[in-house]
The first five atom37 places (N, CA, C, CB, O) and aatype in JSON, in Angstrom:
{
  "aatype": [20, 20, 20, 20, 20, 20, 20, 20, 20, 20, 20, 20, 20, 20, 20, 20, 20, 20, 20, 20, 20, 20, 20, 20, 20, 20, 20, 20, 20, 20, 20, 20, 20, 20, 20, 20, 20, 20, 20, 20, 20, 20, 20, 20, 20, 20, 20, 20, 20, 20, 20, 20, 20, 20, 20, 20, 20, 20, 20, 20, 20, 20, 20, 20, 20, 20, 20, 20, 20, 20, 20, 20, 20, 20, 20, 20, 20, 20, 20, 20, 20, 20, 20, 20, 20, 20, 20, 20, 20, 20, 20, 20, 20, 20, 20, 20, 20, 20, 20, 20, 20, 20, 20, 20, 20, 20, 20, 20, 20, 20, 20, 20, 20, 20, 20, 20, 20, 20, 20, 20, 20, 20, 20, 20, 20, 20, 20, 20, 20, 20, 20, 20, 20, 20, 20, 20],
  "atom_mask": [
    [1, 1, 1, 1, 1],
    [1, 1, 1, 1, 1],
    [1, 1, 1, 1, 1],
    [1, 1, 1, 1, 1],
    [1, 1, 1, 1, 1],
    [1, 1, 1, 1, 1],
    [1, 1, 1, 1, 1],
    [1, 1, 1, 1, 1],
    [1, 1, 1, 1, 1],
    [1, 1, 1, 1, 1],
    [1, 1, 1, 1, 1],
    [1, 1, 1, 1, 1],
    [1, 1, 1, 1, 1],
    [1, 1, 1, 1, 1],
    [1, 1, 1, 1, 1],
    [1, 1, 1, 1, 1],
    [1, 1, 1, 1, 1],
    [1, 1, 1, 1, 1],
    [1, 1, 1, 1, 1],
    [1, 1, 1, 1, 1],
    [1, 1, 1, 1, 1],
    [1, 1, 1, 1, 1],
    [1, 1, 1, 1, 1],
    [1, 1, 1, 1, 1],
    [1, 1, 1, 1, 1],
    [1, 1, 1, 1, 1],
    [1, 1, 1, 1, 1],
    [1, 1, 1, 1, 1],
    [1, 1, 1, 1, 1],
    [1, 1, 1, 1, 1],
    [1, 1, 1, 1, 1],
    [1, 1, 1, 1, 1],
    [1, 1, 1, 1, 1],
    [1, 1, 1, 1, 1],
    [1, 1, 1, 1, 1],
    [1, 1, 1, 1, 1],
    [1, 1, 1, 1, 1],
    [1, 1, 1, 1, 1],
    [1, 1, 1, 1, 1],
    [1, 1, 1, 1, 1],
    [1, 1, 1, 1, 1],
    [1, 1, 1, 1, 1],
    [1, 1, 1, 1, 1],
    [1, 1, 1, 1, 1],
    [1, 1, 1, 1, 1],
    [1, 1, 1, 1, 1],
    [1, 1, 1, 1, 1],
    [1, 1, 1, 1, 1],
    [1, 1, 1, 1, 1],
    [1, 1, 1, 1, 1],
    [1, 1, 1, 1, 1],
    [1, 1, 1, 1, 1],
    [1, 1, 1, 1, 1],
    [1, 1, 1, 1, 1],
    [1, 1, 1, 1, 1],
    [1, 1, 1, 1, 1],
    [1, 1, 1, 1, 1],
    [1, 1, 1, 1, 1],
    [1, 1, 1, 1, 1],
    [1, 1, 1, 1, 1],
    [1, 1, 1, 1, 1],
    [1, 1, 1, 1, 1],
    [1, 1, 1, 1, 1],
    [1, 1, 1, 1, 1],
    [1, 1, 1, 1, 1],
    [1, 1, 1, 1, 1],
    [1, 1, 1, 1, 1],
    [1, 1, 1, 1, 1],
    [1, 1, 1, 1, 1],
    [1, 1, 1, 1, 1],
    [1, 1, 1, 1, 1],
    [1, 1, 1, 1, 1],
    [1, 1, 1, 1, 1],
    [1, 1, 1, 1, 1],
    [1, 1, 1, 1, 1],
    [1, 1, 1, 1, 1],
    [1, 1, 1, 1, 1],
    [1, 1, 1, 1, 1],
    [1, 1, 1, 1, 1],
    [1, 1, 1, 1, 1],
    [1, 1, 1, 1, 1],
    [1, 1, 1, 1, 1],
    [1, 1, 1, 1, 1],
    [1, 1, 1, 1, 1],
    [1, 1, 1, 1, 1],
    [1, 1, 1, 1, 1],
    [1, 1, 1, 1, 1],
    [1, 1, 1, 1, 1],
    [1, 1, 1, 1, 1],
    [1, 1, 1, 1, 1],
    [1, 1, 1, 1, 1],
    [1, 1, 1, 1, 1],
    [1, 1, 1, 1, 1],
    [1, 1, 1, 1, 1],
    [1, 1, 1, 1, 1],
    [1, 1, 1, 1, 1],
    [1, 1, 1, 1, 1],
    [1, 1, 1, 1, 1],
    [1, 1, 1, 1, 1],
    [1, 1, 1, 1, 1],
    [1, 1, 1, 1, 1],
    [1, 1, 1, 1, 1],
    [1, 1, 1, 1, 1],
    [1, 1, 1, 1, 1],
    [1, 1, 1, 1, 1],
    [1, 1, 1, 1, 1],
    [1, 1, 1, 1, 1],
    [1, 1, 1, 1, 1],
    [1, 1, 1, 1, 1],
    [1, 1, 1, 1, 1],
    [1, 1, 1, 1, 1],
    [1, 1, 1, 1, 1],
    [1, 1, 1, 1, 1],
    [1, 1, 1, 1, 1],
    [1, 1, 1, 1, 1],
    [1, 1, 1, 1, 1],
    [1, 1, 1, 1, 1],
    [1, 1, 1, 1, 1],
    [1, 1, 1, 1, 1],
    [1, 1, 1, 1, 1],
    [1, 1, 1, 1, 1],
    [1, 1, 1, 1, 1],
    [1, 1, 1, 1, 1],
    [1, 1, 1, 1, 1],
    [1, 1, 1, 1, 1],
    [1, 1, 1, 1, 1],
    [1, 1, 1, 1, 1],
    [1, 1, 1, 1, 1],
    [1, 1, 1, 1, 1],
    [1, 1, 1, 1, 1],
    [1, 1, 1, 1, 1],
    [1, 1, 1, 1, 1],
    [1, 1, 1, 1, 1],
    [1, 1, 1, 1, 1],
    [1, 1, 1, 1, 1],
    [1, 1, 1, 1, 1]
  ],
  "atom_positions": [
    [[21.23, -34.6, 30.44], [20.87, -34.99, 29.1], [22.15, -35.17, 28.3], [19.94, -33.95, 28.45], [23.07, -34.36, 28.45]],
    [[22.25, -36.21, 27.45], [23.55, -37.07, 27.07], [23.28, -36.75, 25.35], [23.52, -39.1, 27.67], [22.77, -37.66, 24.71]],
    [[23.59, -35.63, 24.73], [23.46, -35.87, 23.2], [24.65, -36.12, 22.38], [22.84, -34.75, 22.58], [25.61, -35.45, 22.01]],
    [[24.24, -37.37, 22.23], [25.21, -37.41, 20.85], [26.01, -36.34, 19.82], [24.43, -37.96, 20.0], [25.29, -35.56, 19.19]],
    [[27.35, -36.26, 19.64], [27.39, -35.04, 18.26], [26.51, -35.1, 16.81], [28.95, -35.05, 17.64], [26.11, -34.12, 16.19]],
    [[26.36, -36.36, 16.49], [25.21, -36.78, 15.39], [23.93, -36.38, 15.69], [25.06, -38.24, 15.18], [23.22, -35.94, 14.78]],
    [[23.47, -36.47, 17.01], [21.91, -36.12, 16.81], [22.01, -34.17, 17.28], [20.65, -37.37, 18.24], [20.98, -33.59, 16.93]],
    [[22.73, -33.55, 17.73], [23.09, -32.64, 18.23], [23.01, -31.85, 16.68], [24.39, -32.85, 19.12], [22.21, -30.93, 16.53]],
    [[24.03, -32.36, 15.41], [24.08, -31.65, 14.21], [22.53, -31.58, 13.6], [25.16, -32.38, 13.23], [21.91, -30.66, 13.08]],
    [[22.12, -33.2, 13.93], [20.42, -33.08, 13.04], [19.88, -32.07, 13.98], [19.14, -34.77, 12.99], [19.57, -31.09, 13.3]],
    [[19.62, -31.84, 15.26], [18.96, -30.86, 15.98], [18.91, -29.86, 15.39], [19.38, -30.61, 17.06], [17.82, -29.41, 15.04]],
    [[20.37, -29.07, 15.04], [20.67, -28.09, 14.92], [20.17, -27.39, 13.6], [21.8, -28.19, 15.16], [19.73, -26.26, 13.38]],
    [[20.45, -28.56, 12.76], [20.35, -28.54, 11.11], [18.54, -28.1, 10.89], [20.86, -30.49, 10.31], [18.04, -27.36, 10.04]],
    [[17.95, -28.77, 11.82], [16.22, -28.92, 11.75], [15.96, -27.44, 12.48], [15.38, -30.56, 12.82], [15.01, -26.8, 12.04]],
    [[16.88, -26.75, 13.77], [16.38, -25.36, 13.87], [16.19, -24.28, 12.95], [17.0, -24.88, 14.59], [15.28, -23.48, 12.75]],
    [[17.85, -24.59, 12.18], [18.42, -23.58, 11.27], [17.34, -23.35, 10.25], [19.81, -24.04, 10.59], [16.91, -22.25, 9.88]],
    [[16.92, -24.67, 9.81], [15.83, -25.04, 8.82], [14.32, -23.85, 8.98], [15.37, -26.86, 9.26], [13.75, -22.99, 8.31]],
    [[14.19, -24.56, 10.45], [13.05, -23.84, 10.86], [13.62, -21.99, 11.02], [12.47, -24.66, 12.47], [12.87, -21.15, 10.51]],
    [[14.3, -21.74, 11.39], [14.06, -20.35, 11.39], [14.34, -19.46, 10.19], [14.75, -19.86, 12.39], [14.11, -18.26, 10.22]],
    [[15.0, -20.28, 8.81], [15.22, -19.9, 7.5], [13.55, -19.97, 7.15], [16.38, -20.96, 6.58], [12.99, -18.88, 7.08]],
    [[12.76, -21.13, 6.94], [11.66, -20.77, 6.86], [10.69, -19.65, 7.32], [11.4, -21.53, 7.08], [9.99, -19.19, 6.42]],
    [[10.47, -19.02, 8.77], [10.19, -17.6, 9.17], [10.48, -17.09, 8.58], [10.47, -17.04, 10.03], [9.73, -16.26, 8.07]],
    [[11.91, -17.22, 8.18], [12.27, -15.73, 7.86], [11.77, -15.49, 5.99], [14.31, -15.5, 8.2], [11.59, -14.49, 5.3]],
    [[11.71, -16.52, 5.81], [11.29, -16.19, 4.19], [9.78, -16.27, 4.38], [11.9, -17.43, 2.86], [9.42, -15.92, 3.25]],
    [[8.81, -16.46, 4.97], [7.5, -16.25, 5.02], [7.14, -15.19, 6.04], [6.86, -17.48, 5.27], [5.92, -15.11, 6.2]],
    [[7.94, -14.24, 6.87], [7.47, -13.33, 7.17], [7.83, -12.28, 5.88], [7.88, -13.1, 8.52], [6.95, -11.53, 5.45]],
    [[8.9, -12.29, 5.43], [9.62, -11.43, 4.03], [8.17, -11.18, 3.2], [11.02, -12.6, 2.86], [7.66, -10.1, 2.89]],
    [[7.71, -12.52, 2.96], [6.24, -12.55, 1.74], [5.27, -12.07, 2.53], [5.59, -14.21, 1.05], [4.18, -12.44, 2.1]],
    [[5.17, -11.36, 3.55], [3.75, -10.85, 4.21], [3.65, -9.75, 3.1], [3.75, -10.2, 6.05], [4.39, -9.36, 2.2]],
    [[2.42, -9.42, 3.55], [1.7, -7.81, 2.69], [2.41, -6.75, 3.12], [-0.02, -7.3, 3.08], [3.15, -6.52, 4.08]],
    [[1.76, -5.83, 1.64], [2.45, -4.33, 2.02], [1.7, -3.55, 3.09], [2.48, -3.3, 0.67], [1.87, -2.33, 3.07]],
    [[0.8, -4.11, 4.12], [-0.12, -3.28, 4.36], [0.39, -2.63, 5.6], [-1.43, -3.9, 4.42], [0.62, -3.43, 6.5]],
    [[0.66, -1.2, 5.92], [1.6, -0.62, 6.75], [2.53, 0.25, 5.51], [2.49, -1.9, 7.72], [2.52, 1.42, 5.13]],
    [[2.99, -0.46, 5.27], [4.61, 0.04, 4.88], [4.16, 1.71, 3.85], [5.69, -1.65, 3.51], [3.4, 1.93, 2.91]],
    [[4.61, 2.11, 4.24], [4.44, 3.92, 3.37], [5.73, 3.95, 3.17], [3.85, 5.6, 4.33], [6.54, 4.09, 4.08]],
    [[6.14, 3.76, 1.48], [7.61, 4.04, 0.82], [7.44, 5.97, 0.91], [7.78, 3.17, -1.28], [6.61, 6.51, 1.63]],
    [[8.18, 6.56, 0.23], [8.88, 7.61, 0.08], [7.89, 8.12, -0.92], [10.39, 7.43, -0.29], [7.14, 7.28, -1.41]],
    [[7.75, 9.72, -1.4], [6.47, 10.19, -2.3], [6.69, 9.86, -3.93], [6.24, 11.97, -2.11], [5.91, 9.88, -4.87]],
    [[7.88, 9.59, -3.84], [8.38, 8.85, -5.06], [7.53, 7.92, -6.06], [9.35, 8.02, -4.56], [7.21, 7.94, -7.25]],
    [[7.33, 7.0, -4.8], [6.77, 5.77, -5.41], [4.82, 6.25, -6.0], [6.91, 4.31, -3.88], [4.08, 5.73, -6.84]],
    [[4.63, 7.51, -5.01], [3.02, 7.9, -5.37], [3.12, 8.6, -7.1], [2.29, 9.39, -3.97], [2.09, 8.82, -7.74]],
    [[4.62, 8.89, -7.7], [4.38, 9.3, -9.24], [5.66, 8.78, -10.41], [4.3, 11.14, -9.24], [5.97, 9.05, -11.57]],
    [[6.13, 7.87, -9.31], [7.33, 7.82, -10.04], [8.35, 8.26, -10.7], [7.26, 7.53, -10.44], [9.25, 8.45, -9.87]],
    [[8.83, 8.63, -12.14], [9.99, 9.64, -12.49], [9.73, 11.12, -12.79], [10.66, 9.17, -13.66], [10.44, 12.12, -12.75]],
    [[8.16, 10.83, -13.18], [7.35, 12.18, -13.07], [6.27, 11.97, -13.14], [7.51, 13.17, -13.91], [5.7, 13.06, -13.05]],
    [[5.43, 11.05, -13.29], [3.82, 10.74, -12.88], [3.5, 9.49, -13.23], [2.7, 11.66, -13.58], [4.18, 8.84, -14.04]],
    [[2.2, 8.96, -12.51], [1.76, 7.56, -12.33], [0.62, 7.69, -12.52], [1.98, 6.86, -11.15], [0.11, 8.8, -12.39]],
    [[0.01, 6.8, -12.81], [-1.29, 6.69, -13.5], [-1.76, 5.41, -12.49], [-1.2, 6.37, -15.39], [-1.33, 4.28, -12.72]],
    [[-3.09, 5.8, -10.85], [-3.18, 4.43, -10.43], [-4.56, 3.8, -11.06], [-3.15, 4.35, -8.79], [-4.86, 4.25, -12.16]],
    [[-5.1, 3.17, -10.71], [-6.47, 2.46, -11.1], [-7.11, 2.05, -10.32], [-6.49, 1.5, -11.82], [-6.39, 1.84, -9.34]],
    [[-8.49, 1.67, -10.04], [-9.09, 0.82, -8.95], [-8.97, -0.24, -9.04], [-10.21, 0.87, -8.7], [-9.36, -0.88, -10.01]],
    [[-8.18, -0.88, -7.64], [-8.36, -2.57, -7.34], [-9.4, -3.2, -6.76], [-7.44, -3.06, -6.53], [-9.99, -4.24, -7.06]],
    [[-9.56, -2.3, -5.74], [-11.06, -3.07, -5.04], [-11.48, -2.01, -4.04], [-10.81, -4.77, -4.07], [-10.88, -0.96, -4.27]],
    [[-12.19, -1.94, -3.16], [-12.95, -0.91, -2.22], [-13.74, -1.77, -1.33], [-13.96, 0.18, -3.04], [-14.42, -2.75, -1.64]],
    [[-13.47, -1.1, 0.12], [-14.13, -1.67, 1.45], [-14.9, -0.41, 2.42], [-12.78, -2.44, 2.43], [-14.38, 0.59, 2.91]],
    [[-16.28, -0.86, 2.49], [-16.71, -0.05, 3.44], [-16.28, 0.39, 4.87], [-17.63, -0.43, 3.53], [-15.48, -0.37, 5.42]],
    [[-16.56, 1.19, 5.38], [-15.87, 1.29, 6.84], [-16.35, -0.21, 8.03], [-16.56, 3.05, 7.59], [-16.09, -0.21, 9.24]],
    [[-16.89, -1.08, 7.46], [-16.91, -2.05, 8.3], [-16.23, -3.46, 7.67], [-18.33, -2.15, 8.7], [-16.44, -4.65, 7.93]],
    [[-15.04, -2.55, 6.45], [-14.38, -4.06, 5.88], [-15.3, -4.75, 4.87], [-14.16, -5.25, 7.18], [-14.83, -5.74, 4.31]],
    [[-16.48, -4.39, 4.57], [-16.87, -5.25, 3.36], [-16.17, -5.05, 2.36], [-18.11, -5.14, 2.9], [-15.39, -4.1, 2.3]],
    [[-16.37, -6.06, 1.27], [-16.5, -5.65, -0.09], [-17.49, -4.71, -0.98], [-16.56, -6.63, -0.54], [-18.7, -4.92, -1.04]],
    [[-16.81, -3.6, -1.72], [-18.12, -3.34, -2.03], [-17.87, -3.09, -3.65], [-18.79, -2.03, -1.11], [-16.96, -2.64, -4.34]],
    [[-19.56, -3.8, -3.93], [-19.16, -3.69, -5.25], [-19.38, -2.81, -5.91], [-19.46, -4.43, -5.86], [-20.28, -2.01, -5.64]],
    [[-18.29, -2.64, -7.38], [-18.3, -1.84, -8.08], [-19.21, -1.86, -9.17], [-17.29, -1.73, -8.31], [-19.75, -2.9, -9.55]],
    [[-19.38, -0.81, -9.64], [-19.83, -0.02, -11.17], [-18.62, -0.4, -12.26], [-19.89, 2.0, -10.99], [-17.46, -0.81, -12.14]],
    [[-19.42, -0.07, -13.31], [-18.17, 0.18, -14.47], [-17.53, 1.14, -14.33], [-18.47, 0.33, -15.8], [-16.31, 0.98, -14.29]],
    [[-17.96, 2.26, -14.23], [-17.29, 3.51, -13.87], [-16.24, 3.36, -12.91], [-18.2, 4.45, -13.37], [-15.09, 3.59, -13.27]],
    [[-16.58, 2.88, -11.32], [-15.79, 3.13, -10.73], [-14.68, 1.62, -10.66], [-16.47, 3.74, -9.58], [-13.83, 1.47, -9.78]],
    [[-14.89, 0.73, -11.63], [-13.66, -0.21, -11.85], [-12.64, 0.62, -12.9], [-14.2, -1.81, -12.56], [-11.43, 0.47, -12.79]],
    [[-13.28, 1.57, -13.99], [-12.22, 2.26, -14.72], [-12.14, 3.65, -14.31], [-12.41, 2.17, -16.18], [-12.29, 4.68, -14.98]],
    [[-11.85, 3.46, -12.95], [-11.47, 5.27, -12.66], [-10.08, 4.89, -12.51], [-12.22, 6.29, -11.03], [-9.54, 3.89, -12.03]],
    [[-9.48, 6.28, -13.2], [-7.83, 6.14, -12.72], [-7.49, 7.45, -12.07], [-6.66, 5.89, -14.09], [-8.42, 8.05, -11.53]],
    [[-6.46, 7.9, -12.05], [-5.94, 8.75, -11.06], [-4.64, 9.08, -11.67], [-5.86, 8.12, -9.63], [-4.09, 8.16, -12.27]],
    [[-4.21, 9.88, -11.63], [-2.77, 10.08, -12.0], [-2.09, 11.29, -11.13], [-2.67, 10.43, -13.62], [-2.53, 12.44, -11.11]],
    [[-0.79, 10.76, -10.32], [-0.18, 11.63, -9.78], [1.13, 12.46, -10.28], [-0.03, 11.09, -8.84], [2.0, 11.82, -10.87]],
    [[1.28, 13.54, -10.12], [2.76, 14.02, -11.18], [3.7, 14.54, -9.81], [2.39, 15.78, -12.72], [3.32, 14.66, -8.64]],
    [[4.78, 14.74, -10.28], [6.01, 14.89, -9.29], [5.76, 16.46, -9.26], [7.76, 14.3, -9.88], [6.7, 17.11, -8.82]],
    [[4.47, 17.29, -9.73], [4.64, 18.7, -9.6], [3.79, 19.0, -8.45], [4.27, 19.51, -10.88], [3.7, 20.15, -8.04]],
    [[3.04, 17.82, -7.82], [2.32, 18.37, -6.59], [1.11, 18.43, -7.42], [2.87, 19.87, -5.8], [0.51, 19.38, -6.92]],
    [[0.18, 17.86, -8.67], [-1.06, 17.89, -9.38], [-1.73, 16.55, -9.19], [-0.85, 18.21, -10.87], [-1.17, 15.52, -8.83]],
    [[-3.01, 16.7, -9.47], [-3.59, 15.1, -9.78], [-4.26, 15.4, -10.78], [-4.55, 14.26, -8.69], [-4.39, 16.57, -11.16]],
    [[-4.88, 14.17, -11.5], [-5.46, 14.14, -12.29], [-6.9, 13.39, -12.32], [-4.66, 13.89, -12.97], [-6.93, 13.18, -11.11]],
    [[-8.0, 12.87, -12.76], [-8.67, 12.09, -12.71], [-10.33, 12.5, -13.42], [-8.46, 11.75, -11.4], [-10.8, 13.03, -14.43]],
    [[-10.73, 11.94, -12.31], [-12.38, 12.32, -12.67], [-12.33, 13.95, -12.14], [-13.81, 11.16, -11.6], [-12.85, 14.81, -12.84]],
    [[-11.91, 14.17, -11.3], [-11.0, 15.57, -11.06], [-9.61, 16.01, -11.0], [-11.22, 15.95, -10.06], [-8.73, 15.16, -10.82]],
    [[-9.29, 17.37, -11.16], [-8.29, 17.43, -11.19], [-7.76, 18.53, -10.03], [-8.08, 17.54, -12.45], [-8.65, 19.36, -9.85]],
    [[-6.91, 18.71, -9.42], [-6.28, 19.63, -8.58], [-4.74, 19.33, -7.8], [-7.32, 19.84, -7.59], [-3.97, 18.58, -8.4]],
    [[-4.45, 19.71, -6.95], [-3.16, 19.52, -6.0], [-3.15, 19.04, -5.22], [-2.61, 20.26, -5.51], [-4.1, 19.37, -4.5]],
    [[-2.43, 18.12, -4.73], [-1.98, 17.11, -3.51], [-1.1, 17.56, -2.53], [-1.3, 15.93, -3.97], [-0.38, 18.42, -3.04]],
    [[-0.81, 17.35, -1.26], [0.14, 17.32, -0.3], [0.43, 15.63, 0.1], [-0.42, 18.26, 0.95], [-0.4, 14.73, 0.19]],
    [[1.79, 15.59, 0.29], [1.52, 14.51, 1.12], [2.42, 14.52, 1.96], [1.41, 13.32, 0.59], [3.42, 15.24, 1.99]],
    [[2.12, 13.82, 2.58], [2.94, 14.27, 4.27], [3.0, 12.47, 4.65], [1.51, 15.62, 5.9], [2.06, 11.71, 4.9]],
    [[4.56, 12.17, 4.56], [5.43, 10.93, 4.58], [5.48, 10.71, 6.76], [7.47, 11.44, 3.5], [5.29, 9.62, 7.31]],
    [[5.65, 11.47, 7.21], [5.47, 11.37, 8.85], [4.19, 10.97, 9.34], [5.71, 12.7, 9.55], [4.04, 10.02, 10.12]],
    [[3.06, 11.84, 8.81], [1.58, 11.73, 9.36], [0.91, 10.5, 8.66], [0.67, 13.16, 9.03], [-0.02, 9.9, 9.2]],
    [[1.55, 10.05, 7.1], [0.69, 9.21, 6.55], [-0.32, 9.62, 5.66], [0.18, 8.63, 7.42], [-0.95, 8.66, 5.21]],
    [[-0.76, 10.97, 5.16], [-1.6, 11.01, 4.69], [-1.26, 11.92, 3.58], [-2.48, 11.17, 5.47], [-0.16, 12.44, 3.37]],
    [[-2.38, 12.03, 2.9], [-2.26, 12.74, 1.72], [-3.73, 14.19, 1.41], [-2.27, 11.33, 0.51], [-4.96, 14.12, 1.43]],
    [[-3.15, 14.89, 1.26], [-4.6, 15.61, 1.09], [-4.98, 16.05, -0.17], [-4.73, 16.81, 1.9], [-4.05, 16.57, -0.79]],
    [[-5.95, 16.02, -0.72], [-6.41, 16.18, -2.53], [-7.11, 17.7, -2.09], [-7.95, 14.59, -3.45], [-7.93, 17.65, -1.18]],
    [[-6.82, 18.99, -2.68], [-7.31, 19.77, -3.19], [-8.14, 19.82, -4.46], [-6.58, 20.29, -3.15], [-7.3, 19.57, -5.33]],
    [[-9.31, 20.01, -5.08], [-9.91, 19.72, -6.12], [-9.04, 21.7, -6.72], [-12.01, 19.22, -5.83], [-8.52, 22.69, -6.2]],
    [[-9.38, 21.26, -7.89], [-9.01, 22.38, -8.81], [-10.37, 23.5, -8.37], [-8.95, 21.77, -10.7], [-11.56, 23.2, -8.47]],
    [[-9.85, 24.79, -7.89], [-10.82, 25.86, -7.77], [-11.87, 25.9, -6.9], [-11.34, 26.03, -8.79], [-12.64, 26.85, -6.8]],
    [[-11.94, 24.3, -5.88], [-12.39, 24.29, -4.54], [-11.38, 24.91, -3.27], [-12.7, 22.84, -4.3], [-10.16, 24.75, -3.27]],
    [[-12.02, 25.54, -2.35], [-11.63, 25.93, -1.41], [-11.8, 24.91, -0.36], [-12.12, 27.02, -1.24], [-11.33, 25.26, 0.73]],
    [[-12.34, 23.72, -0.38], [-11.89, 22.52, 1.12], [-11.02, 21.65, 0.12], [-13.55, 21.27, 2.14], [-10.9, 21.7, -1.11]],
    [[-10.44, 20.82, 1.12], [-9.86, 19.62, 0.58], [-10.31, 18.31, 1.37], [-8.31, 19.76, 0.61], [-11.12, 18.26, 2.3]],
    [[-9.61, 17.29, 0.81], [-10.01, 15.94, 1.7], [-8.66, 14.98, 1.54], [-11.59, 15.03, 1.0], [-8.01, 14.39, 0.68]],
    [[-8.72, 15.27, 3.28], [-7.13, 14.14, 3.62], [-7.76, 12.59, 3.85], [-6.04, 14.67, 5.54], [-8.84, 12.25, 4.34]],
    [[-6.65, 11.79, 3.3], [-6.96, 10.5, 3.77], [-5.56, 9.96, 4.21], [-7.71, 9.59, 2.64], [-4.41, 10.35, 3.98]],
    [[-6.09, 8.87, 4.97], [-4.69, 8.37, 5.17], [-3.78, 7.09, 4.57], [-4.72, 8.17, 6.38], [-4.42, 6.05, 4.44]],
    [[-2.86, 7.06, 4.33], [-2.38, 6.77, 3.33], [-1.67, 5.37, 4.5], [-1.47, 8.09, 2.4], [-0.85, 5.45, 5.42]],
    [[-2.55, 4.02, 3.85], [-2.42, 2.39, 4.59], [-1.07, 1.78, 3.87], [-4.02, 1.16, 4.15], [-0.15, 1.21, 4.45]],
    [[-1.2, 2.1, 2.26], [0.02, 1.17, 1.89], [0.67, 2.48, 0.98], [-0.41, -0.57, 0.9], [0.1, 3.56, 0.88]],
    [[1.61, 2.22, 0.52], [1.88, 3.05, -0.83], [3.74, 2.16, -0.94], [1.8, 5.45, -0.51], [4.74, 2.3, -0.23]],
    [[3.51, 1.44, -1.96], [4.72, 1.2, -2.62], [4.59, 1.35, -4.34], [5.17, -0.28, -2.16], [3.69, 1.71, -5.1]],
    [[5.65, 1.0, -4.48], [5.67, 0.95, -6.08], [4.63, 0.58, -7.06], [6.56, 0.14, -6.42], [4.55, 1.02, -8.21]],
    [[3.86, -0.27, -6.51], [2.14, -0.92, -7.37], [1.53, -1.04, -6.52], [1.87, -2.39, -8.2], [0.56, -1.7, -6.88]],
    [[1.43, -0.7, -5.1], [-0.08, -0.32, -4.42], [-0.19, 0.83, -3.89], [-0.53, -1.15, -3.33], [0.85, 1.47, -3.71]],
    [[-1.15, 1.25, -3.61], [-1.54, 2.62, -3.05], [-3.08, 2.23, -2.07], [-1.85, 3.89, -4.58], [-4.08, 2.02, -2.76]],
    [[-3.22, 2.15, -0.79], [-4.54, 2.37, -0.22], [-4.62, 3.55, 0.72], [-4.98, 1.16, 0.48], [-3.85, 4.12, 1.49]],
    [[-5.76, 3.67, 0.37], [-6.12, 5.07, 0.7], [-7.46, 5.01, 1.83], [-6.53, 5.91, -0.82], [-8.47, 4.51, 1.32]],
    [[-7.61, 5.45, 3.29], [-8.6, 5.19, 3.93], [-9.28, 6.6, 4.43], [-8.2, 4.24, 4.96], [-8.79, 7.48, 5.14]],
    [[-10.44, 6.53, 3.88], [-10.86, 7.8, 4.43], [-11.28, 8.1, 6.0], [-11.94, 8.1, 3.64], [-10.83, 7.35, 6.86]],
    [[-12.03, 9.05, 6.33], [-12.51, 9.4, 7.61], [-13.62, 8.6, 8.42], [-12.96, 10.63, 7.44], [-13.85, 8.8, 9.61]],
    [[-14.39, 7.5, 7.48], [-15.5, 6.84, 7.69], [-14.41, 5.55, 8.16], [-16.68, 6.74, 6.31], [-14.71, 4.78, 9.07]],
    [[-13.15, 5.45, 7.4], [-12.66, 4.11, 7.55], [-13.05, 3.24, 6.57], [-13.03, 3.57, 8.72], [-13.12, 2.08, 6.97]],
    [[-13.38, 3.43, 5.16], [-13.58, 3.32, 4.26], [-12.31, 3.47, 3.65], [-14.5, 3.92, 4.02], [-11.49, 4.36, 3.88]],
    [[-12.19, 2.27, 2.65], [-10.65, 1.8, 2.03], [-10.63, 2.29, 0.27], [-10.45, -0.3, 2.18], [-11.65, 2.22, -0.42]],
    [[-10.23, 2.44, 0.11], [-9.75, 2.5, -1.55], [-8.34, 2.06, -2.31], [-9.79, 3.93, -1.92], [-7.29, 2.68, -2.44]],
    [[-8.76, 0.73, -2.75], [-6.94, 0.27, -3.02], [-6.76, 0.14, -4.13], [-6.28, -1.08, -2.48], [-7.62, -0.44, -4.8]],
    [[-5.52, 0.66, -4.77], [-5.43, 1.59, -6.15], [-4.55, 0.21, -6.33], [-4.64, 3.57, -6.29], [-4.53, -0.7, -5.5]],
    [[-3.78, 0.23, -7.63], [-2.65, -0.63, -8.11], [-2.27, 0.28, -9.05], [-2.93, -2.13, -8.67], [-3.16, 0.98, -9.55]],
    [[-0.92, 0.46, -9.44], [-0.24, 1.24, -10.78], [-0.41, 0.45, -11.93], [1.39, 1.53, -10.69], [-0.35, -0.78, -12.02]],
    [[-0.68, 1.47, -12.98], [-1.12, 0.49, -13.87], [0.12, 0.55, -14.88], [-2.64, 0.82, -14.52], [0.14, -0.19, -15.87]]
  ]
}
């Protein structure tokens, strides 16, 4: 095979092209995976998240109430939550998950923690049932 240096540069120029494109459209994929640092769950000392949307354990949509479109949540850097209840959190950055103690209950309930950056938070429970927060 006999290439020219002219068609050899367009070749080249049209790969470069193409693999600059990958690389900026894999960059724009979703957060879904990525678990930042516990930081991002309260920020400089607490975060206030909100409901974005909710999926049953088979991925539907499911729809909301008024209530549960204005539930918020608030996490503080002291290990507290806040909300429609209130009590203490763990979260555990290796395992993925987070566990909510209610105030003056003796069980808790871990979920596992799908995204958590700076403005998302999803949360999947034991059914496989989703809850995806946004910072407000």
């Amino acid at each position: 095979m006999n290439l020219s240096p002219v068609s050899f540069r367009s070749y080249f120029a049209s790969l470069l092209s193409v693999l600059a494109l990958l690389v900026m459209v894999s960059s724009c994929g979703s957060d879904k995976g990525k678990v930042e640092g516990v930081s991002m769950l309260y920020g400089s000392s607490s975060k206030v998240w909100v409901t974005d949307k909710q999926t049953d354990a088979a991925g539907d949509k499911v729809k909301q109430d008024a209530a549960a479109q204005d539930m918020e949540i608030s996490f503080a850097s002291n290990g507290t939550y806040a909300g429609t209840q209130s009590g203490k959190y763990t979260f555990d950055q290796a395992a993925k998950t987070i566990t909510l103690t209610p105030e003056g209950s003796p069980t808790s309930n871990t979920f596992n923690v799908e995204t958590l950056t700076d403005s998302k938070l999803t949360l999947v429970g034991t059914s496989g049932a989703k809850l995806m927060l946004k910072a407000k």
